[in-house]
Amino acid sequence: MAWPEDGDGQRGVVVMNAAGSARLRPGEPDEVLAGRNPVADQDPMAFLPYGSEVADPSPPNERNAYPYAAERLLSVFADPARSPDLVVVHTPRHYFPELGGHRGEHGSLDVIQSRAPLLLSGPGVRVDGMVADHARLRDIGPTLAWLAGVDPSPSHGRLSDAHGEPLDGVVLDRLVGRGARWVVGILWDGAHCGDLLDQAAAGRLPNVARLLSRGGALTGGAVAEFPSLTLANHTSILTGAAVGRHGVLGNLFLDRTTGRRIDANDSTTWHRWPEWARRDVPTVFEQVAAVRPDALTACVNEPADRGAGYSTMQLIRQSGTGDGSVALAHLMPDAAASPYLGNRAHLADDYYTWATRADDVGLQQVLGLWESAAAAPALMWWASAVTDAGHHAGGPRSAIARDSLADSDRRLGAFLDRLDALGVADDVVVLLTADHGFEAADPGRTGGWDQPLRAAGLEFDDIGPGFIYLGAMGGGNT
Ligand SMILES: [Zn+2]
């Protein structure tokens, strides 16, 4: 459990579990209040090399690590209208199907659920092969914007928000230099960092290997913001801002100013992201448009699209239907006919089927945008979903998770073939990442906190799950 605490003129956060508690403040040593510090190990490179993660999957709290714990937790409590009073996260082994949990899950503060891959490929890349290092997901957007021509502020050295204040993410100029004519960011939702690199090394992801042959990857990947959930991190990636600043605190959260709960991560509502993200935090597309108004930017199958010249979600909004899944349905090809689907048996999983169709539409858009070099976007962001479906269904290293990586690899191959056919592969810099990691649950490890808390007489809303808002709440969904 974690909650904010003000004291000595500085905001901190208290973390507690059955074994002890501690007070955390960014930049200061943790202060143990009782027992042992539940987040004593904060090493972002924990469980590396990958064999150590495989040998101790979904570890209990006392063997786990929680990178940037103070900073990441504090940000969740930074939004006066939307922050919960308390957050509760389970160990990675916890299984909660009654609240929507799957065999594979993410959302926690711990290092593996927070570790997304980060591959860099193409001209200017300074990473050669596998490098024992890590970055943050919030660094990706500022890096893409900088590669596409946006300069950091000379006064504070970072990209700026609408008030001129520095964004949280930094430009990763230690990993890549400018010079590419085209900039491409690719997100494979929930793709597992260690297994992605392992499968590529084993020859099972030939197109990831093509990317790696022109650059490399960080074995520690990029650390997600907390919670390690989809929409919170898509927004941090594409704005460079921490969650308490961009306002998309999770997939589900409450807005106290309206009393409504916001369900941001759903195929029926994903196009409504601009209603929820704070306007004073610009997207990479707005950053690039401000300095290169004539440059085309493109945002494929991604909710965090404000300011993009081409955007899938904008097409959905313009279609006039309020339901994003209906608006896209007529465009979506039959999943069983997908040339990128490796194993038709996975179509027994509804999410895998939907993601296959959405990702095929995504690739169609990408190939349409890259019909010719003359018309290609200066900056393109391309999000894919089937990797999230595969990892939820079976957990990392399962057959279905690995097949979802292979399906995405085939779509990546179609794009790389197009770059080769246009003769521009040496002029395109590509960053490939994800929005969070994954760990496998233990179906025997069940239970929750709701019933004991209600039995103790507390009135609260548990949203997410794990975002707890004290007091009775009115309103409905929005
Ligand atoms: Zn995700």
XYZ file of C-alpha atoms and ligand atoms in Angstrom:
479
model
C 0.000 0.000 0.000
C 1.134 3.562 -0.585
C -0.264 6.975 0.291
C 1.057 10.537 0.207
C 2.257 12.368 3.287
C 3.288 15.982 3.763
C 5.924 16.773 6.367
C 8.921 19.074 6.939
C 7.648 21.175 4.055
C 8.151 18.344 1.597
C 5.852 15.778 0.078
C 6.667 12.146 0.605
C 4.958 8.819 0.255
C 4.557 6.071 2.830
C 4.748 2.457 1.678
C 3.596 -0.385 3.882
C 3.026 -4.102 3.750
C 2.732 -6.899 6.313
C 6.501 -6.855 6.880
C 7.036 -3.151 7.554
C 6.793 0.420 6.351
C 8.991 3.253 5.108
C 8.764 6.916 4.136
C 10.117 7.714 0.656
C 11.185 11.089 -0.684
C 12.792 11.564 -4.093
C 16.530 12.113 -3.839
C 16.733 11.154 -0.158
C 17.476 7.862 1.586
C 14.321 5.959 2.541
C 13.340 6.236 6.216
C 12.278 2.889 7.691
C 9.309 3.397 10.022
C 8.707 -0.201 11.129
C 10.025 -3.653 10.272
C 11.693 -3.701 6.861
C 11.345 -1.339 3.906
C 8.901 -3.022 1.460
C 10.695 -1.357 -1.480
C 14.281 -1.560 -0.184
C 15.657 -2.798 -3.531
C 15.117 -0.177 -6.246
C 17.597 -1.459 -8.831
C 16.241 -0.924 -12.372
C 18.694 -3.594 -13.619
C 17.462 -6.278 -11.189
C 16.900 -9.825 -12.552
C 19.488 -9.421 -15.295
C 20.842 -11.190 -17.229
C 17.510 -12.641 -18.372
C 18.355 -16.090 -16.968
C 17.959 -14.708 -13.415
C 14.404 -13.590 -14.183
C 13.529 -16.971 -15.712
C 15.004 -18.720 -12.655
C 12.864 -16.658 -10.225
C 9.672 -15.611 -12.056
C 7.024 -13.462 -10.308
C 9.104 -13.142 -7.117
C 7.638 -12.329 -3.690
C 8.077 -8.857 -2.212
C 11.213 -9.682 -0.221
C 13.101 -10.730 -3.386
C 11.621 -8.092 -5.696
C 12.865 -4.681 -6.872
C 10.975 -1.381 -7.338
C 12.871 1.144 -9.499
C 12.331 4.879 -8.909
C 9.763 3.999 -6.226
C 9.487 7.423 -4.577
C 9.267 9.423 -7.776
C 6.848 7.089 -9.555
C 4.510 6.712 -6.585
C 4.472 10.443 -5.814
C 3.360 11.272 -9.326
C 0.221 9.153 -8.956
C -0.767 11.389 -6.020
C 0.025 14.671 -7.820
C -3.335 15.320 -9.520
C -5.715 17.053 -7.074
C -8.853 16.052 -9.025
C -7.995 12.514 -10.066
C -5.443 11.025 -7.676
C -6.625 8.212 -5.402
C -6.190 8.456 -1.637
C -4.433 5.123 -1.478
C -2.959 2.676 -3.939
C -2.676 -1.039 -3.298
C -0.703 -3.392 -5.506
C -0.364 -7.128 -5.221
C 2.723 -9.238 -5.686
C 3.117 -10.297 -9.325
C 1.900 -13.804 -8.535
C -1.592 -12.600 -7.567
C -4.482 -13.940 -9.680
C -7.699 -11.883 -9.744
C -10.003 -13.053 -12.557
C -13.053 -11.733 -10.679
C -11.702 -8.193 -11.266
C -10.590 -8.802 -14.843
C -7.146 -10.273 -14.096
C -5.477 -12.721 -16.479
C -2.765 -15.402 -16.431
C -0.338 -12.698 -17.469
C -0.583 -9.315 -15.774
C 1.028 -5.902 -15.349
C 0.220 -2.722 -13.466
C 2.508 -3.116 -10.460
C 5.465 -1.020 -9.316
C 7.907 -3.908 -9.547
C 10.752 -4.047 -12.012
C 9.582 -6.784 -14.394
C 6.021 -5.470 -14.845
C 7.631 -2.043 -15.367
C 10.337 -3.131 -17.844
C 9.529 -2.428 -21.492
C 12.001 -3.192 -24.265
C 13.968 -0.401 -25.926
C 15.601 -1.123 -29.310
C 17.257 1.566 -31.395
C 18.065 1.045 -35.064
C 19.342 3.074 -37.995
C 21.475 6.132 -38.693
C 22.840 7.945 -35.651
C 22.246 5.073 -33.224
C 25.090 4.784 -30.703
C 23.959 1.458 -29.214
C 25.777 -1.532 -30.701
C 24.272 -4.907 -29.811
C 23.104 -5.690 -26.270
C 24.058 -2.974 -23.790
C 23.623 -3.320 -20.009
C 21.746 -0.059 -19.458
C 18.195 1.256 -19.030
C 16.114 4.339 -19.828
C 12.605 5.517 -18.896
C 9.517 5.279 -21.109
C 8.931 8.990 -20.567
C 12.251 9.643 -22.369
C 10.947 8.151 -25.640
C 8.676 11.021 -26.746
C 11.229 13.768 -26.091
C 13.822 11.682 -27.964
C 11.538 11.165 -30.994
C 10.618 14.866 -31.034
C 14.281 15.873 -30.805
C 15.230 13.472 -33.592
C 12.481 15.119 -35.670
C 13.880 18.606 -35.071
C 12.596 19.913 -31.711
C 15.340 21.570 -29.634
C 15.468 21.422 -25.830
C 15.167 24.698 -23.929
C 18.597 26.338 -23.549
C 17.672 27.336 -19.974
C 16.729 23.924 -18.538
C 18.021 21.469 -21.151
C 14.746 19.581 -21.674
C 11.709 19.901 -23.888
C 9.082 22.192 -22.364
C 5.393 22.056 -21.514
C 2.970 24.854 -22.464
C 4.196 26.981 -19.524
C 7.872 26.613 -20.470
C 8.489 24.183 -17.600
C 10.762 21.188 -18.282
C 9.081 17.897 -19.135
C 9.988 14.881 -16.992
C 11.578 12.791 -19.742
C 15.041 13.527 -21.127
C 16.373 13.341 -24.678
C 18.367 10.098 -24.989
C 21.190 11.708 -26.969
C 23.644 9.344 -25.259
C 21.970 6.524 -27.239
C 21.192 8.159 -30.584
C 22.241 11.209 -32.570
C 20.325 13.315 -35.084
C 20.675 12.923 -38.821
C 17.984 10.477 -39.984
C 15.575 11.944 -42.525
C 12.632 9.977 -41.114
C 11.829 9.066 -37.499
C 9.697 6.031 -36.579
C 8.514 4.930 -33.137
C 6.962 1.462 -32.814
C 5.097 0.200 -29.758
C 4.296 -3.469 -29.238
C 1.842 -3.303 -26.363
C 3.045 -5.372 -23.418
C 5.913 -7.010 -25.319
C 8.157 -8.574 -22.689
C 11.676 -7.071 -22.731
C 13.711 -10.144 -21.783
C 11.779 -12.620 -23.890
C 11.691 -10.326 -26.938
C 15.498 -10.075 -26.934
C 15.859 -13.783 -26.138
C 13.514 -14.843 -28.959
C 15.321 -12.526 -31.382
C 18.686 -14.024 -30.383
C 17.247 -17.518 -30.907
C 16.324 -16.642 -34.506
C 12.540 -16.620 -33.910
C 12.044 -12.893 -34.604
C 13.999 -12.294 -37.822
C 12.721 -8.759 -38.350
C 13.566 -7.658 -34.817
C 16.990 -9.097 -35.626
C 17.064 -6.911 -38.771
C 16.517 -3.872 -36.533
C 19.202 -5.038 -34.093
C 21.707 -5.518 -36.931
C 21.577 -1.728 -37.469
C 21.820 -0.802 -33.776
C 21.034 -2.532 -30.526
C 18.969 -2.695 -27.361
C 19.205 -1.918 -23.658
C 18.956 -5.110 -21.622
C 17.283 -3.111 -18.820
C 14.827 -1.681 -21.364
C 12.787 1.399 -20.467
C 11.103 1.718 -17.071
C 7.358 2.406 -17.214
C 5.647 5.003 -15.060
C 3.417 3.717 -12.243
C 0.889 2.174 -12.576
C 2.494 0.020 -15.299
C -0.757 0.176 -17.274
C -1.441 0.882 -20.912
C -2.993 4.333 -21.252
C -0.941 5.906 -18.449
C 2.251 4.860 -20.210
C 1.192 5.506 -23.800
C 0.525 9.051 -22.594
C 3.862 9.353 -20.749
C 5.718 8.018 -23.794
C 4.095 10.463 -26.209
C 4.205 13.525 -23.926
C 7.374 12.949 -21.889
C 5.361 13.741 -18.752
C 4.793 11.721 -15.586
C 1.253 10.486 -14.911
C 0.312 13.111 -12.305
C 1.118 15.766 -14.843
C -0.606 14.437 -17.985
C -3.694 13.362 -16.048
C -4.282 9.914 -17.595
C -3.561 8.217 -14.284
C -4.476 4.691 -15.302
C -6.882 2.739 -17.463
C -9.666 3.567 -14.991
C -9.731 6.499 -12.625
C -12.105 8.915 -10.966
C -12.439 12.620 -11.672
C -13.633 14.253 -8.435
C -14.602 17.474 -10.241
C -17.303 15.590 -12.168
C -17.749 12.590 -9.855
C -17.391 10.343 -12.887
C -15.093 7.421 -13.444
C -13.121 7.493 -16.667
C -12.632 4.236 -18.544
C -9.865 5.202 -20.932
C -8.656 1.793 -22.092
C -11.444 0.241 -24.076
C -11.961 -0.321 -27.799
C -15.232 1.631 -27.511
C -13.643 4.704 -25.836
C -9.970 4.803 -26.861
C -10.546 7.577 -29.414
C -11.678 9.891 -26.578
C -8.156 10.297 -25.114
C -7.996 14.057 -25.922
C -10.920 14.625 -23.521
C -8.856 13.226 -20.649
C -5.230 14.279 -21.204
C -4.216 17.647 -19.723
C -3.861 20.195 -22.487
C -0.808 21.971 -21.097
C 1.356 18.903 -21.743
C 2.033 18.768 -25.496
C 2.358 15.548 -27.476
C 5.375 14.830 -29.681
C 3.147 15.625 -32.664
C 2.379 19.098 -31.301
C 6.062 19.628 -30.448
C 7.110 18.806 -34.020
C 4.275 20.849 -35.577
C 5.412 23.905 -33.593
C 8.864 23.918 -35.216
C 8.096 22.200 -38.558
C 4.507 23.151 -39.468
C 4.850 21.682 -42.968
C 6.141 18.277 -41.840
C 3.683 15.360 -41.860
C 3.356 13.468 -38.587
C 1.372 10.234 -38.343
C -0.117 8.345 -35.417
C -1.351 4.822 -36.178
C -3.726 2.925 -33.846
C -2.730 5.108 -30.901
C -5.043 7.078 -28.592
C -2.443 9.705 -27.572
C -2.630 11.431 -30.943
C -3.301 15.132 -30.344
C -1.737 17.247 -33.089
C -0.842 14.389 -35.457
C -1.325 15.196 -39.146
C -2.625 11.682 -39.784
C -4.338 9.763 -36.989
C -6.444 6.604 -36.804
C -8.325 7.931 -33.773
C -9.084 11.195 -35.575
C -10.706 9.146 -38.353
C -12.827 7.412 -35.705
C -13.814 10.735 -34.122
C -14.698 12.161 -37.537
C -16.859 9.131 -38.333
C -19.382 10.540 -35.885
C -20.119 7.291 -34.077
C -19.535 7.511 -30.352
C -18.323 3.920 -30.203
C -14.734 3.439 -31.393
C -15.141 -0.295 -31.932
C -18.125 0.268 -34.269
C -16.352 3.022 -36.185
C -13.404 0.779 -36.986
C -15.311 -2.476 -37.503
C -16.053 -1.999 -41.202
C -12.343 -1.410 -41.884
C -11.182 -4.462 -39.981
C -10.319 -7.518 -42.086
C -11.210 -11.065 -41.093
C -8.695 -12.300 -38.528
C -8.729 -15.864 -39.888
C -7.539 -14.548 -43.274
C -4.639 -12.566 -41.783
C -1.340 -13.414 -43.498
C 0.460 -12.399 -40.276
C -1.350 -14.818 -37.955
C 0.928 -17.764 -37.160
C -1.514 -19.979 -35.271
C -5.260 -19.876 -35.972
C -5.967 -21.667 -32.690
C -5.359 -18.332 -30.906
C -8.558 -16.971 -32.479
C -10.383 -18.820 -29.691
C -9.280 -15.804 -27.618
C -11.540 -12.809 -28.391
C -8.902 -10.232 -27.483
C -6.312 -11.956 -29.722
C -8.838 -11.925 -32.571
C -9.684 -8.240 -32.143
C -5.989 -7.317 -31.834
C -5.120 -9.306 -34.986
C -7.734 -7.345 -36.927
C -6.670 -4.001 -35.410
C -2.995 -4.695 -36.091
C -3.716 -5.676 -39.700
C -5.545 -2.357 -40.145
C -2.561 -0.687 -38.488
C -0.117 -2.200 -40.972
C -2.386 -1.243 -43.905
C -2.240 2.369 -42.728
C 1.547 2.229 -42.280
C 2.075 0.858 -45.791
C -0.314 3.502 -47.126
C 1.662 6.255 -45.408
C 4.888 4.790 -46.855
C 3.703 4.361 -50.449
C 6.453 6.708 -51.603
C 9.437 8.362 -49.964
C 8.212 11.765 -51.124
C 4.944 11.476 -49.182
C 6.242 9.549 -46.133
C 5.731 11.108 -42.685
C 8.718 12.843 -41.070
C 7.626 11.267 -37.772
C 5.452 8.158 -37.537
C 4.208 6.412 -34.390
C 2.775 2.910 -34.853
C 1.124 1.024 -31.983
C 0.209 -2.675 -32.079
C -1.944 -4.654 -29.663
C -1.636 -8.399 -30.295
C 1.432 -8.715 -28.064
C -0.675 -7.510 -25.118
C -3.355 -10.100 -25.971
C -0.800 -12.909 -26.196
C 0.914 -12.037 -22.918
C -2.380 -11.618 -21.017
C -3.625 -14.960 -22.298
C -0.618 -17.018 -21.275
C 1.932 -14.873 -19.449
C 5.485 -14.267 -20.645
C 7.305 -17.208 -22.285
C 4.007 -18.986 -23.007
C 3.421 -20.298 -26.535
C 0.673 -17.753 -27.207
C 2.837 -14.835 -25.967
C 5.726 -15.935 -28.189
C 3.368 -16.397 -31.149
C 2.084 -12.839 -30.618
C 5.676 -11.586 -30.832
C 6.164 -13.619 -34.038
C 2.937 -12.203 -35.575
C 4.141 -8.665 -34.805
C 7.558 -9.525 -36.208
C 5.957 -10.505 -39.543
C 4.095 -7.158 -39.694
C 7.358 -5.372 -38.870
C 8.961 -7.312 -41.722
C 6.370 -5.991 -44.188
C 7.262 -2.437 -43.136
C 11.027 -3.034 -43.321
C 10.587 -4.628 -46.767
C 8.788 -1.448 -47.851
C 11.685 0.702 -46.626
C 14.092 -1.530 -48.566
C 11.927 -1.338 -51.697
C 11.917 2.460 -51.466
C 15.683 2.428 -50.921
C 15.435 4.488 -47.735
C 16.316 1.995 -44.980
C 19.557 3.870 -44.258
C 17.664 7.130 -43.750
C 15.120 5.936 -41.171
C 15.805 5.760 -37.434
C 13.516 3.318 -35.597
C 12.842 3.038 -31.849
C 10.884 -0.054 -30.783
C 9.393 -0.217 -27.313
C 6.324 -1.261 -25.296
C 4.218 0.357 -22.597
C 4.921 -2.065 -19.708
C 6.228 -5.533 -18.922
C 4.407 -8.700 -17.895
C 4.559 -11.425 -15.259
C 2.655 -14.671 -14.874
C 0.093 -15.156 -12.120
C -0.304 -18.243 -9.979
C -3.948 -19.414 -10.294
C -3.735 -20.635 -6.689
C -2.859 -17.156 -5.377
C -6.228 -15.402 -5.126
C -8.108 -13.066 -2.778
C -8.523 -9.326 -2.403
C -8.718 -6.488 0.039
C -12.216 -5.272 -0.727
C -14.165 -7.608 1.547
C -11.983 -7.124 4.671
C -12.058 -3.335 4.207
C -15.840 -3.280 3.789
C -16.204 -5.626 6.770
C -14.194 -3.047 8.763
C -16.836 -0.423 7.899
C -14.883 1.598 5.314
C -16.739 3.236 2.457
C -14.615 3.482 -0.661
C -14.398 3.026 -4.398
C -11.724 0.645 -5.652
C -11.025 1.545 -9.243
C -8.525 -0.006 -11.551
C -8.297 -2.185 -9.349
C -6.003 -0.768 -6.706
C -6.842 2.934 -6.912
C -8.807 3.514 -3.715
C -10.886 6.664 -3.293
C -12.176 7.044 0.244
C -15.747 8.089 0.941
C -18.883 7.295 -1.026
C -18.830 8.315 -4.669
C -21.726 9.382 -6.843
C -21.877 9.688 -10.602
C -21.403 7.042 -13.230
C -19.076 6.038 -15.991
C -17.958 8.375 -18.681
Zn -0.480 -2.150 -22.601
